[in-house]
XYZ file of C-alpha atoms in Angstrom:
371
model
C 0.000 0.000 0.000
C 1.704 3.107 -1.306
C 0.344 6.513 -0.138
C 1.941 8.852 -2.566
C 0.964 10.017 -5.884
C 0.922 6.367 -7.425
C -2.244 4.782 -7.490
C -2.689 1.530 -5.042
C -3.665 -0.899 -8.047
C 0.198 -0.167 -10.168
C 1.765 -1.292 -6.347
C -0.048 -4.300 -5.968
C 3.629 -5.801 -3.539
C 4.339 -3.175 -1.024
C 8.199 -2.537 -0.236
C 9.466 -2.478 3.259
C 9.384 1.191 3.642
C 5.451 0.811 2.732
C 4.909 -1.376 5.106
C 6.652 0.579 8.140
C 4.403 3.408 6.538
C 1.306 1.505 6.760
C 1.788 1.026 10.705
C 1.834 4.536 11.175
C -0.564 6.565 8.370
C -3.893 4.337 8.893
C -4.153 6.441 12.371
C -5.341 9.413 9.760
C -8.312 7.617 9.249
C -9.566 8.243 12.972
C -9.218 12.112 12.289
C -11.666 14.851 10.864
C -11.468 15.786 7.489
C -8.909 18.374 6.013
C -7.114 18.050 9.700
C -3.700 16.518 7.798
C -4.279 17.821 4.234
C -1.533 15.396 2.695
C -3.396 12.488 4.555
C -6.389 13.354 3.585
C -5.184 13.668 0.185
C -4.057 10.002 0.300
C -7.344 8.687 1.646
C -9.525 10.464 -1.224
C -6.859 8.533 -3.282
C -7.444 5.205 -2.304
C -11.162 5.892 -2.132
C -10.987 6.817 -5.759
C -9.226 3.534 -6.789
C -11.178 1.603 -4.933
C -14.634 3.098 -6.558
C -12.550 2.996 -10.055
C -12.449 -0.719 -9.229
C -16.049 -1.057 -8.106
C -15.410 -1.818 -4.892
C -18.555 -0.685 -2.367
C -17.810 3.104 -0.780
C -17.696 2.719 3.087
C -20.541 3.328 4.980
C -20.706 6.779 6.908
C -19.337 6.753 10.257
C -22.148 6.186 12.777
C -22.124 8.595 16.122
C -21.307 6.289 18.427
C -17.637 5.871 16.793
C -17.086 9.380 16.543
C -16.206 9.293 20.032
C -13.442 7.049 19.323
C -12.082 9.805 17.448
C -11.633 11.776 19.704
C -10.222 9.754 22.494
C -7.686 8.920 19.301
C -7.115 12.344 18.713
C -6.692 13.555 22.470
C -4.252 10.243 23.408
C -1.592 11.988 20.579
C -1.294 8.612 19.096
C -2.023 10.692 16.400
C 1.038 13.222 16.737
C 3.298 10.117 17.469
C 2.536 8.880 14.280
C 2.950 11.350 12.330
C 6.462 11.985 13.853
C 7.426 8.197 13.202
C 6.368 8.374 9.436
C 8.293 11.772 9.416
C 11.443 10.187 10.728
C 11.279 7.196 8.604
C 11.230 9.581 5.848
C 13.753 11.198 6.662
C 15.758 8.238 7.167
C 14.936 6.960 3.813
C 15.881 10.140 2.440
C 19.426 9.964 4.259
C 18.280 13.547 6.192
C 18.357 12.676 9.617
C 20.193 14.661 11.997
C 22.911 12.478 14.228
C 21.893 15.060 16.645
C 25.615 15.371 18.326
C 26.677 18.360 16.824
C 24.285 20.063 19.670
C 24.241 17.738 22.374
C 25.605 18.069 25.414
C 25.473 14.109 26.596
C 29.360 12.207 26.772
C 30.934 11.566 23.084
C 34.406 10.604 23.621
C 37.155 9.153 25.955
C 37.429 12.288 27.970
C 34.330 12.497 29.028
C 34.199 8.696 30.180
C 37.184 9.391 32.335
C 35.408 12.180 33.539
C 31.962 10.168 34.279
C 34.271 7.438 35.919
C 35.933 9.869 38.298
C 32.609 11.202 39.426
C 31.490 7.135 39.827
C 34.464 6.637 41.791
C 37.377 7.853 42.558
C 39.156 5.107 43.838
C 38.883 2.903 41.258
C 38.686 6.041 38.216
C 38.842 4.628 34.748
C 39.090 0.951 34.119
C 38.430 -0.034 30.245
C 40.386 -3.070 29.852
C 39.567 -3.995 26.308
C 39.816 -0.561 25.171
C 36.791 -0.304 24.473
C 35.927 3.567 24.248
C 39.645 4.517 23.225
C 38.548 5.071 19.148
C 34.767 4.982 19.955
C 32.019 7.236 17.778
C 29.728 9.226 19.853
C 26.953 6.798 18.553
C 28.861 3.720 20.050
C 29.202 5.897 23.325
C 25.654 6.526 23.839
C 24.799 2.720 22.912
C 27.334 1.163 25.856
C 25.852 3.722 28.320
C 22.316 3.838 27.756
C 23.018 -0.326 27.872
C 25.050 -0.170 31.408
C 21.957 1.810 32.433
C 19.191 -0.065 31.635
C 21.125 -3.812 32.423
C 21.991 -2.083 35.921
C 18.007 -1.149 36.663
C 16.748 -4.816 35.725
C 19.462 -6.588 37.367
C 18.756 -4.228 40.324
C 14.394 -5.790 40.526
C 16.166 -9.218 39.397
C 18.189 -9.192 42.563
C 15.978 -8.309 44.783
C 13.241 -10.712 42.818
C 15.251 -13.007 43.457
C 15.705 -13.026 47.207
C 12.210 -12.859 47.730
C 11.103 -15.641 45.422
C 14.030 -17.551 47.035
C 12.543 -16.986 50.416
C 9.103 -18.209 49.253
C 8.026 -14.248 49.040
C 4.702 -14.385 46.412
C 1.601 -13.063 45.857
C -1.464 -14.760 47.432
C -3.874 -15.376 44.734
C -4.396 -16.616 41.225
C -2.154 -16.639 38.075
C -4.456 -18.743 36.087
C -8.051 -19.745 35.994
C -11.593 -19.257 34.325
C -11.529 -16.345 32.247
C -13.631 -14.899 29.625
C -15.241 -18.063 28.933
C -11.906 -20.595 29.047
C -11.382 -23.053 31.403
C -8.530 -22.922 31.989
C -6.722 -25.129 35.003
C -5.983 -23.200 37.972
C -2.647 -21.948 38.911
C -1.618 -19.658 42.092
C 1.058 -18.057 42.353
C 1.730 -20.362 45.614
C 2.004 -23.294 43.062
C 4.602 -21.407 41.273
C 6.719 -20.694 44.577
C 6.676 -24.171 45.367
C 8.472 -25.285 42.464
C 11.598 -24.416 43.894
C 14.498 -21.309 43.236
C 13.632 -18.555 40.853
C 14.801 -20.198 37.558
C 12.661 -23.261 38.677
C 9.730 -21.317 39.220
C 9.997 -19.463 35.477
C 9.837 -22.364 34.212
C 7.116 -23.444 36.232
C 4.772 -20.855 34.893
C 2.580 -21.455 32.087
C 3.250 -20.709 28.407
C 0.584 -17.891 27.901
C 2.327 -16.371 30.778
C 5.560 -16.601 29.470
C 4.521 -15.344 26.199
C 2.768 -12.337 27.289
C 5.478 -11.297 29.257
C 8.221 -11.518 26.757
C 5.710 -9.814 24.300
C 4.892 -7.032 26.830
C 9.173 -6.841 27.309
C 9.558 -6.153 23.538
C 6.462 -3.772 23.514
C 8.587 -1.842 26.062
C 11.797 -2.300 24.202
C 10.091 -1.004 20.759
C 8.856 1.823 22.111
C 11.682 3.013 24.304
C 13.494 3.038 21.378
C 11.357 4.975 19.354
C 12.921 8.559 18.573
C 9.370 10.093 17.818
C 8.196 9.080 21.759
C 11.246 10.401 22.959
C 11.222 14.178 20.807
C 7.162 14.232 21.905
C 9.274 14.570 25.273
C 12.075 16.975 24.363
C 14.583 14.304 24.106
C 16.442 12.558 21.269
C 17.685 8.320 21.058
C 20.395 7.813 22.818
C 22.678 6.965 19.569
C 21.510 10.669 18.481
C 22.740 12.702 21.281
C 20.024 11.774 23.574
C 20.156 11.434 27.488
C 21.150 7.491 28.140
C 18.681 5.490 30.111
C 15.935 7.771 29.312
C 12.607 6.736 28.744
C 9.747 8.022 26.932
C 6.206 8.569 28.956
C 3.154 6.903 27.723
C 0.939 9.695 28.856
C -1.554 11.002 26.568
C -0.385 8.906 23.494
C -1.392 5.716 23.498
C -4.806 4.589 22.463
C -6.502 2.678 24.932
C -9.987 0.715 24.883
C -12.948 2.716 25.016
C -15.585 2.131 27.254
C -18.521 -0.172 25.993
C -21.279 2.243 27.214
C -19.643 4.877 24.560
C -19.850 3.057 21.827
C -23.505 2.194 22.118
C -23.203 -1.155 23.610
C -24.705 -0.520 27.261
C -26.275 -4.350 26.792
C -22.904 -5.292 27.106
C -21.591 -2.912 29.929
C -24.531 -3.900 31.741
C -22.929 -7.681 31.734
C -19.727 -7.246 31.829
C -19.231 -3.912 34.362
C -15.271 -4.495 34.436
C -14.807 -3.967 30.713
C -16.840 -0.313 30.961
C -14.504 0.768 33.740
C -11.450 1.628 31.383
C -9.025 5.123 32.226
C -9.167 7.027 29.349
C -5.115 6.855 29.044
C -2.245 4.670 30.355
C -2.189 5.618 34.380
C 1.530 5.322 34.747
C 4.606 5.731 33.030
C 7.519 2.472 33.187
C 9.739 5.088 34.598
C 9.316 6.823 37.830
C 5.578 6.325 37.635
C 4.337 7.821 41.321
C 6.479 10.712 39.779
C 9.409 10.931 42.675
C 12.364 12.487 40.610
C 10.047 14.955 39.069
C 10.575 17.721 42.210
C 14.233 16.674 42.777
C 16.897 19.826 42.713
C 19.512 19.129 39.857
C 22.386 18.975 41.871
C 20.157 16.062 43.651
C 19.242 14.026 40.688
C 22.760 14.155 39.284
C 24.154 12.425 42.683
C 20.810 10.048 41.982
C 22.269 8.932 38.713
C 25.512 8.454 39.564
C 24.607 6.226 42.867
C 21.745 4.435 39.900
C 24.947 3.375 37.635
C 27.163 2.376 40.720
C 24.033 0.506 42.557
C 23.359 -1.526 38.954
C 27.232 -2.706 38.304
C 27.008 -3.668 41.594
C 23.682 -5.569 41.054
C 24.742 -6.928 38.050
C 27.451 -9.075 39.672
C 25.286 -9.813 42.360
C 22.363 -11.372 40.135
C 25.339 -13.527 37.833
C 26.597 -14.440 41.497
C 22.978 -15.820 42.886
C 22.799 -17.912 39.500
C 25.776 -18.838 39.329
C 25.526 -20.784 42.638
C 22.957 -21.927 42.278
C 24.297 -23.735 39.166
C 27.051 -25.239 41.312
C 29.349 -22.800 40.370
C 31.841 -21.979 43.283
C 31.428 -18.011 44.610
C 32.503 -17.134 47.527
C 30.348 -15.825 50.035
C 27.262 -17.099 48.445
C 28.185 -21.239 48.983
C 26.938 -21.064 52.314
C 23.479 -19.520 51.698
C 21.705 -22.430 50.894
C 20.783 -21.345 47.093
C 18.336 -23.965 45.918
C 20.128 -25.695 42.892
C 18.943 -25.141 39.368
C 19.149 -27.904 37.221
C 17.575 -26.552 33.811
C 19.238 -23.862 31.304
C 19.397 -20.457 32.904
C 19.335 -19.193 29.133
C 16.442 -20.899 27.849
C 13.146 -19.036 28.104
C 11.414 -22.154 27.090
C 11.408 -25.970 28.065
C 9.801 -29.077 27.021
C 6.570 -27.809 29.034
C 6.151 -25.604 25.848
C 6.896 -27.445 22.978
C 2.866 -25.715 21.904
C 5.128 -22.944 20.561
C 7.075 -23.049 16.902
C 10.739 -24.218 17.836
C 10.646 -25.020 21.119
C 10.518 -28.765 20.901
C 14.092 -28.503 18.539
C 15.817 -26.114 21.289
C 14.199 -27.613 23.662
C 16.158 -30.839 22.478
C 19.431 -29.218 23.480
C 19.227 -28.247 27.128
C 21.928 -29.760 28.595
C 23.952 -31.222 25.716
C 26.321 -28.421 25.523
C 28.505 -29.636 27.867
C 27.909 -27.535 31.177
């Protein structure tokens, strides 16, 4: 689907860069008329082709979806997609700004030796390998926005994983009845009984494991999104952005609308916890009760510095816990009583969920690699 001057029926195989477009323009569909004239412009387009081809003209939107306009139109989905298809142009047109000619984030060796001295002083620089001693600015940005974000979830998998090690858990349900499946019932007791924290993961079931890994790359996609982070007055890390920052979800993202709204009251009537829906995303994945918001500058620079020092520190902690409890010898952690793991600490599946496409082949593996 090509929305440019060339009519839909001569590009019957979109190219790549369609595609990415099509994820972005259909959102000018849920706007008024004439609101994005070169949008519009496409959509009379394809209706033309489409009533060239005898196809039937869409009906008129009824009232009851107009609403869904506007919740569209005040979540700034809208404005985010508009800035993605204008930086994917801009890519494809080789015009995009690296963005370090104005920043003011680290770019070179100096300013890591600088960082480190602030970290800590005793121990200053250490870069064994070299590895920022010929580095771009771009290859800067990536190894510290990645020290930043390992550190903060190795610093919840540490302390995840003393709780779920101490039999720490939620007391109800993971799994049950829902929307019509039966589905068998699971607590999240049943899941701490299965043993340590890798033995529990695998314990849980497969939709569970899927969602979560699909909700992590959610999260990853759109932290990485430069159009999310400019709505905020930032720029991607690789551009001469801030490292570790990440973009709010308020007011752009489209969320469910309630049923009463869209003229199904029978159904709200039946189902009260599907009319009860905010009408945007309550909190942000960073600092959502909004703590660092009021901190002084001088305050939230020391706060970053002790965030980098707390995660290297967590970091070796977390490869320490599973280390042991792979037999491994640590010191300091032998003693502890770490419940041994048996299975493959890298493996997000196991035999358990040979229902998904090749997991029964890897699945096959586990354990015939020698350790």
């Amino acid at each position: 689907l090509q929305f440019r001057d060339t009519a839909i029926r001569h590009r019957p195989f979109p190219n790549t860069q369609d595609m990415l477009a099509m994820l972005v323009t259909p959102s000018a569909a849920f706007r008024s008329p004439g609101a994005i004239p070169h949008h519009a412009a496409a959509v009379r387009r394809v209706s033309s082709v489409m009533q060239e081809d005898d196809a039937p003209a869409p009906a008129p939107m009824p009232a009851a979806k107009k609403s869904m306009e506007m919740d569209y139109e005040s979540s700034g989905f809208i404005k985010l997609s508009e800035a993605a298809r204008t930086k994917l142009d801009q890519f494809s047109e080789g015009t995009l700004d690296n963005g370090w000619a104005t920043s003011t984030e680290i770019s070179d060796k100096a300013g890591m030796i600088a960082l480190a001295e602030k970290l800590n002083p005793t121990i200053g620089f250490w870069d064994p390998l070299g590895i920022v001693d010929d580095a771009s600015p771009e290859t800067i940005g990536w190894f510290r926005h990645a020290e930043i974000k390992h550190g903060r979830v190795a610093m919840a998998g540490f302390v995840g994983y003393c709780l779920q090690s101490n039999g720490v858990h939620f007391p109800w349900g993971i799994q049950g009845q829902f929307a019509g499946y039966d589905l068998p019932a699971v607590s999240f007791g049943d899941i701490a009984a299965a043993g340590g924290p890798a033995d529990q993961w695998d314990a849980l079931p497969t939709a569970g494991k899927a969602q979560i890994l699909l909700v992590i790359g959610f999260l990853e996609m759109y932290g990485e999104t430069s159009a999310a982070l400019e709505m905020d007055g930032q720029k991607h890390y690789v551009r001469g952005g801030k490292p570790g920052y990440y973009p709010s979800f308020q007011g752009r993202m489209p969320h469910p609308v309630p049923l009463c709204r869209v003229g199904r009251a029978d159904l709200a009537a039946s189902r009260p916890h599907l009319g009860r829906i905010s009408p945007q995303v309550p909190l942000d994945l960073w600092d959502p009760f909004g703590f660092t918001k009021q901190m002084a500058p001088e305050r939230k620079e020391k706060a970053l510095l002790a965030e980098i020092n707390n995660g290297r520190l967590a970091m070796i902690g977390l490869f320490g816990l599973i280390s042991a409890s792979k037999g491994l010898i640590v010191p300091g952690l032998d003693t502890l009583g770490i419940a041994p793991y048996a299975g493959e600490v890298m493996a997000p599946f196991t035999a358990g969920d040979t229902a998904l496409p090749f997991v029964a082949d890897m699945a096959a593996k586990i354990g015939t690699y020698g350790y």
